[in-house]
Amino acid sequence: MKIAPLSVFLEHGAFTTLDRHFAIRISKNAKSDSRLAGHAAAIASAMLRRGHLCARLDEQPDLGNELPPLMESWPSIEQWRVDLAASGLVAKDGAAFLPLVLDSHGRLYLHRYFEYEQRLADALRARVSNGHLRVIVGGPGTGKTTRILEELASRQRRSPPPRIALAAPTGKAAKRMEDSVRSGAPDLPKTASTLHRLLGARGDSAFFKHHAGNPLNEDIVIVDEASMVDLPLMAKLIDALKPTAELILVGDPDQLASVEAGAVLADIAEAASLVRSAETPLSRSMVTLKTQYRYGPQSGIGQLCEAIRIGDGDRVVELLDNPQYADIRLRTLPAKDALESQLQRTPTISDLRDALALDQPEEILSALGRSRVLCPTRQGPYGLDSINALIENQLVSARRTRPVVLTRNHYALQLFNGDSGLITKGSKDDESWAWFQGPQGTARKFPSARLPPHETAYAMTVHRSQGSEFDRVLIILPNGNNPFVTRELLYTAVSRARRDVEIWSDPQTLREACSRKVKRHSGLIDRLS
């Protein structure tokens, strides 16, 4: 086994300063019989940053296609086991409190994340066995909101009526959930909150007011857009529930997973599908909605979403080329020097221009929610920052008004990460106001100086668009083999649209995106199934 020295190994661009410091510290404290402890620590840290809960040591990790092999020959899993056991810093299956954990399947964890996963799996199994877990999954337009209303109505008929909390990962998703419940069932609970607010966030601390020792009072907690919830947050939510409380998770497991580590909803859905033939409590707790209600027979959006979901790139291109479906189109990606002029002629930009020409902030906010440009990345000529600048060049002269999206919470103002708003300049150059949607179509007004961090939002990243819906979306995908453009990203982008989708890219890029499925490493499926 030829192993690159740790100092050489850590020179690769896959590792951050944090990865390197952690690896060096582990290496210095490892017993002399171990040659791989530092290497393992760097890999585990780097994979966590990429959304994986663990690193699989039975195969060389994908730390970037641009990198050469990290070792001349990858150690076998037995070589890893023997070496790491000799380090004195790696626990077997979490049997001891040590910095790293190597389980029986060859998965290497940072100890804290092994503990999160184990706690969550144990809690989910317990709730499944006593009937206190319900999971409702389905694609766009399959009636998930209707099912939430039905679940609420059936439980409200109990005597005495249970205490119910409605929650979602982001403020934007919570607001949509609240509006849906208010319009669909005025007599049911009307307030939805972010999970952080429900649990009692303490600034930037990783700890919450509510936990196993101080549980929530609610009898039922319903979480919408559950695919966006990372594993540590889900573990903390379940810790904070009373043993008798019921948890209902609702979402689309085929969308992009959480920004942080884990893919809890997708893992639960996969675990349930593995044991469904056995009719286990886990499979019986899962409801999969398949009937499409949003898109009519002449619409291509629903068929496009399904083709992307199953990874059929040829079918995706065929649908986009079919003139029978007027609501979906594929256009050639413009050259960089033609990008601004091409943007100017799109219906999406016309919608934004018309919205900004309205008089009242309430009208502008409502109109801005109808169309959006979506980008997979921030950087580069086709990235978010560049596209926002080009659109602003075209629109800013018409009015001193621009749409924004918040990137941090401000609990005192009841403004949350992901909320979309509007900034208008007053008659004086140093005067500006921020407007955000309030109850029943009203607008809430704030001095813009009081806003939490925010960014211009003529265009949004696909990640940022999760939890939103628009009548029309324009999706700009740079051509070429881009590892960030995956099946989940394309599916999420297309499923934001209710009526019209236009994609700027080429057929091969779409085929490659459909073939590139994200798989986050974790042991949750094994622990549940």
XYZ file of C-alpha atoms in Angstrom, residues 29-356:
328
model
C -2.643 12.580 18.625
C -2.875 9.185 16.951
C -0.724 6.335 18.169
C 2.389 5.656 16.131
C 1.013 2.387 14.731
C -1.487 4.351 12.614
C -0.458 5.825 9.270
C -3.947 6.714 8.020
C -5.731 8.515 10.877
C -4.968 11.995 9.509
C -5.978 11.005 5.990
C -9.251 9.563 7.286
C -10.018 12.682 9.313
C -9.491 14.948 6.292
C -11.765 12.798 4.127
C -14.534 12.648 6.758
C -14.438 16.432 7.225
C -14.434 17.131 3.472
C -17.332 14.755 2.784
C -19.421 16.302 5.570
C -19.008 19.690 3.898
C -20.386 18.152 0.701
C -23.580 17.078 2.465
C -22.572 13.498 3.312
C -22.982 12.285 6.892
C -20.043 9.936 6.512
C -17.238 8.826 4.194
C -17.297 5.356 2.714
C -13.833 3.878 3.081
C -14.553 0.860 0.901
C -14.221 3.122 -2.149
C -12.183 6.188 -3.082
C -14.331 9.265 -2.393
C -15.318 11.691 -5.117
C -13.663 14.887 -3.964
C -13.764 16.617 -7.328
C -13.255 15.473 -10.898
C -10.375 17.875 -11.369
C -8.262 16.123 -8.731
C -5.743 13.365 -9.449
C -6.025 10.179 -7.366
C -5.407 10.973 -3.722
C -3.370 7.823 -3.283
C -1.503 5.624 -5.733
C -3.581 2.688 -4.535
C -6.634 3.005 -2.313
C -6.329 0.932 0.898
C -8.698 -1.984 1.286
C -11.401 -1.700 3.913
C -9.500 -4.203 6.073
C -6.361 -2.083 5.888
C -8.407 0.919 6.973
C -9.959 -1.015 9.857
C -6.650 -2.307 11.203
C -4.881 1.044 10.871
C -7.670 3.157 12.391
C -8.220 0.680 15.241
C -4.554 1.109 16.105
C -4.851 4.919 16.176
C -6.684 5.054 19.504
C -8.944 7.800 18.072
C -11.526 5.811 16.117
C -14.386 4.046 17.873
C -15.919 0.890 16.431
C -19.662 1.461 15.938
C -19.568 4.293 18.476
C -18.658 2.003 21.367
C -16.369 4.652 22.872
C -16.385 8.450 22.933
C -13.644 9.172 20.399
C -13.390 11.829 17.635
C -14.146 9.418 14.783
C -16.425 6.394 14.400
C -16.010 3.544 11.909
C -19.101 1.347 11.652
C -19.395 -2.260 10.540
C -20.275 -1.189 6.983
C -17.044 0.762 6.498
C -18.634 4.174 7.009
C -16.471 6.761 8.777
C -18.191 9.515 10.775
C -17.291 12.462 12.911
C -18.553 11.290 16.308
C -21.213 13.993 16.630
C -22.846 13.053 13.319
C -22.764 9.339 14.095
C -24.635 10.186 17.274
C -27.176 12.364 15.430
C -27.872 9.577 12.935
C -28.203 6.892 15.592
C -30.506 9.037 17.755
C -32.689 9.926 14.785
C -32.961 6.320 13.588
C -33.867 5.085 17.084
C -36.476 7.842 17.507
C -38.016 7.255 14.073
C -38.287 3.521 14.691
C -39.920 4.151 18.065
C -42.467 6.540 16.563
C -43.194 4.164 13.705
C -43.833 1.308 16.133
C -46.316 3.307 18.228
C -48.039 4.948 15.237
C -46.721 8.434 15.906
C -45.025 8.993 12.537
C -46.722 9.826 9.247
C -44.771 10.558 6.053
C -46.554 12.032 3.011
C -44.508 12.292 -0.185
C -45.343 13.318 -3.728
C -44.248 15.426 -6.667
C -45.527 18.858 -7.705
C -49.301 19.113 -8.026
C -50.068 15.727 -6.453
C -52.185 17.141 -3.625
C -49.759 17.337 -0.696
C -51.418 20.530 0.593
C -54.867 18.948 0.315
C -53.589 15.960 2.276
C -52.229 18.267 5.006
C -55.686 19.846 5.312
C -57.295 16.402 5.548
C -54.835 15.315 8.241
C -55.520 18.525 10.178
C -59.284 18.203 9.883
C -59.336 14.576 11.067
C -57.251 15.406 14.128
C -59.210 18.542 15.019
C -62.282 16.361 15.496
C -60.676 14.640 18.469
C -61.822 15.532 21.950
C -60.204 17.480 23.367
C -58.733 19.065 20.204
C -54.969 18.492 20.074
C -52.375 21.262 20.129
C -51.013 21.424 16.565
C -47.894 23.162 15.254
C -47.309 23.884 11.557
C -43.669 24.311 10.594
C -41.272 24.410 7.650
C -37.492 24.756 7.229
C -37.570 28.348 5.914
C -39.688 31.412 6.516
C -40.790 31.430 2.904
C -41.980 27.809 3.054
C -43.714 28.469 6.387
C -45.552 31.458 4.881
C -46.742 29.377 1.918
C -47.926 26.646 4.272
C -49.774 29.199 6.403
C -51.460 30.778 3.370
C -52.531 27.362 2.056
C -54.121 26.385 5.354
C -55.812 29.764 5.736
C -57.366 29.608 2.270
C -58.243 25.901 2.398
C -59.625 25.633 5.937
C -60.220 28.925 7.782
C -61.205 27.143 11.022
C -57.895 25.243 11.338
C -54.595 26.499 12.864
C -53.439 29.485 10.810
C -49.917 30.172 12.022
C -46.864 28.353 10.707
C -43.310 28.970 11.864
C -39.807 28.015 10.921
C -38.414 24.967 12.676
C -35.770 27.144 14.322
C -38.429 29.415 15.768
C -40.592 26.474 16.878
C -37.649 24.912 18.722
C -36.565 28.225 20.233
C -33.380 29.240 18.419
C -30.707 30.916 20.543
C -28.914 33.235 18.132
C -26.245 31.330 16.206
C -26.003 28.615 18.863
C -26.445 24.974 17.826
C -28.676 24.485 20.898
C -32.398 25.203 21.219
C -34.742 26.107 24.052
C -36.773 22.928 23.462
C -35.113 19.522 23.733
C -35.702 16.168 25.441
C -35.484 17.790 28.868
C -37.826 20.657 27.911
C -40.134 19.259 25.208
C -42.628 21.129 23.068
C -46.227 21.262 24.326
C -47.688 20.348 20.939
C -49.468 17.035 20.419
C -48.961 17.081 16.643
C -46.209 18.713 14.569
C -46.617 18.919 10.787
C -43.474 19.778 8.792
C -43.878 20.856 5.163
C -41.010 20.902 2.619
C -39.324 18.227 4.742
C -36.792 17.414 1.998
C -35.000 20.641 2.995
C -34.480 19.546 6.617
C -30.930 18.357 7.364
C -30.267 15.399 9.626
C -28.963 17.261 12.716
C -32.017 19.562 12.702
C -34.416 16.641 12.258
C -32.722 14.820 15.133
C -33.144 17.886 17.361
C -36.792 18.262 16.351
C -37.618 14.668 17.283
C -35.669 15.023 20.534
C -37.913 17.980 21.391
C -41.210 16.135 20.852
C -43.159 14.589 23.704
C -43.114 10.762 23.550
C -46.847 10.815 22.757
C -46.619 13.549 20.106
C -47.268 12.731 16.467
C -44.900 13.873 13.712
C -46.145 14.321 10.129
C -43.478 14.929 7.473
C -44.582 16.229 4.059
C -42.436 16.805 1.000
C -40.939 15.687 -2.285
C -37.948 13.347 -1.799
C -36.829 13.848 -5.415
C -36.051 17.536 -4.908
C -32.685 18.893 -3.887
C -31.742 17.749 -0.406
C -30.882 20.096 2.458
C -27.948 22.462 2.125
C -26.435 20.910 5.247
C -25.620 17.230 5.822
C -28.066 14.437 5.165
C -31.123 13.681 3.014
C -33.577 12.543 5.671
C -36.838 12.497 3.714
C -35.264 10.683 0.755
C -33.643 8.139 3.100
C -36.937 7.461 4.885
C -38.735 7.034 1.549
C -36.046 4.653 0.266
C -36.040 2.634 3.483
C -39.831 2.312 3.275
C -39.653 1.172 -0.353
C -37.081 -1.515 0.518
C -39.392 -3.111 3.045
C -42.761 -2.284 1.469
C -43.373 -5.831 0.268
C -43.143 -7.010 3.863
C -45.869 -4.559 5.003
C -43.828 -3.308 7.935
C -44.875 -0.454 10.228
C -42.479 1.845 8.335
C -44.072 1.105 4.948
C -47.551 1.547 6.438
C -46.582 4.952 7.820
C -45.726 6.190 4.312
C -48.283 7.727 1.924
C -47.091 8.248 -1.662
C -49.205 10.616 -3.759
C -48.940 9.979 -7.506
C -52.045 11.417 -9.202
C -51.249 14.698 -10.945
C -53.840 17.461 -10.365
C -51.979 20.658 -11.254
C -51.124 20.099 -14.914
C -53.729 19.304 -17.568
C -53.357 16.736 -20.381
C -52.065 19.397 -22.789
C -49.343 20.516 -20.377
C -45.788 19.306 -20.760
C -44.515 20.441 -17.339
C -45.816 17.432 -15.433
C -44.437 14.982 -18.007
C -41.112 16.850 -18.049
C -40.837 16.614 -14.267
C -41.504 12.863 -14.364
C -38.953 12.258 -17.127
C -36.316 14.161 -15.153
C -37.246 12.358 -11.935
C -36.618 8.925 -13.429
C -33.482 10.099 -15.247
C -34.734 9.669 -18.829
C -32.653 12.335 -20.582
C -33.755 11.311 -24.087
C -37.392 11.699 -23.086
C -36.630 15.126 -21.576
C -35.151 16.357 -24.877
C -38.004 14.784 -26.850
C -40.621 16.581 -24.738
C -38.866 19.934 -25.006
C -38.636 19.569 -28.797
C -42.315 18.639 -29.169
C -44.388 21.651 -30.354
C -47.487 19.967 -28.930
C -46.471 21.244 -25.492
C -46.551 25.027 -25.618
C -45.657 25.417 -21.936
C -42.125 23.938 -22.191
C -39.275 25.025 -24.486
C -35.560 24.474 -24.996
C -33.556 27.388 -26.397
C -29.911 27.566 -27.383
C -27.788 29.181 -24.684
C -26.832 32.664 -25.982
C -23.178 33.639 -26.362
C -21.874 35.761 -23.496
C -21.929 38.987 -25.513
C -25.520 38.346 -26.620
C -26.839 37.340 -23.212
C -28.157 40.748 -22.150
C -30.019 41.393 -25.394
C -31.541 37.897 -25.350
C -32.677 38.334 -21.760
C -34.346 41.591 -22.648
C -36.624 39.847 -25.151
C -37.870 37.105 -22.824
C -41.423 36.991 -21.375
C -39.860 36.553 -17.931
C -38.104 39.926 -18.084
C -41.262 41.514 -19.524
C -43.153 40.214 -16.490
C -40.554 41.719 -14.135
C -40.638 45.047 -15.990
C -44.455 45.138 -15.829
C -44.382 44.316 -12.127
C -42.001 47.162 -11.330
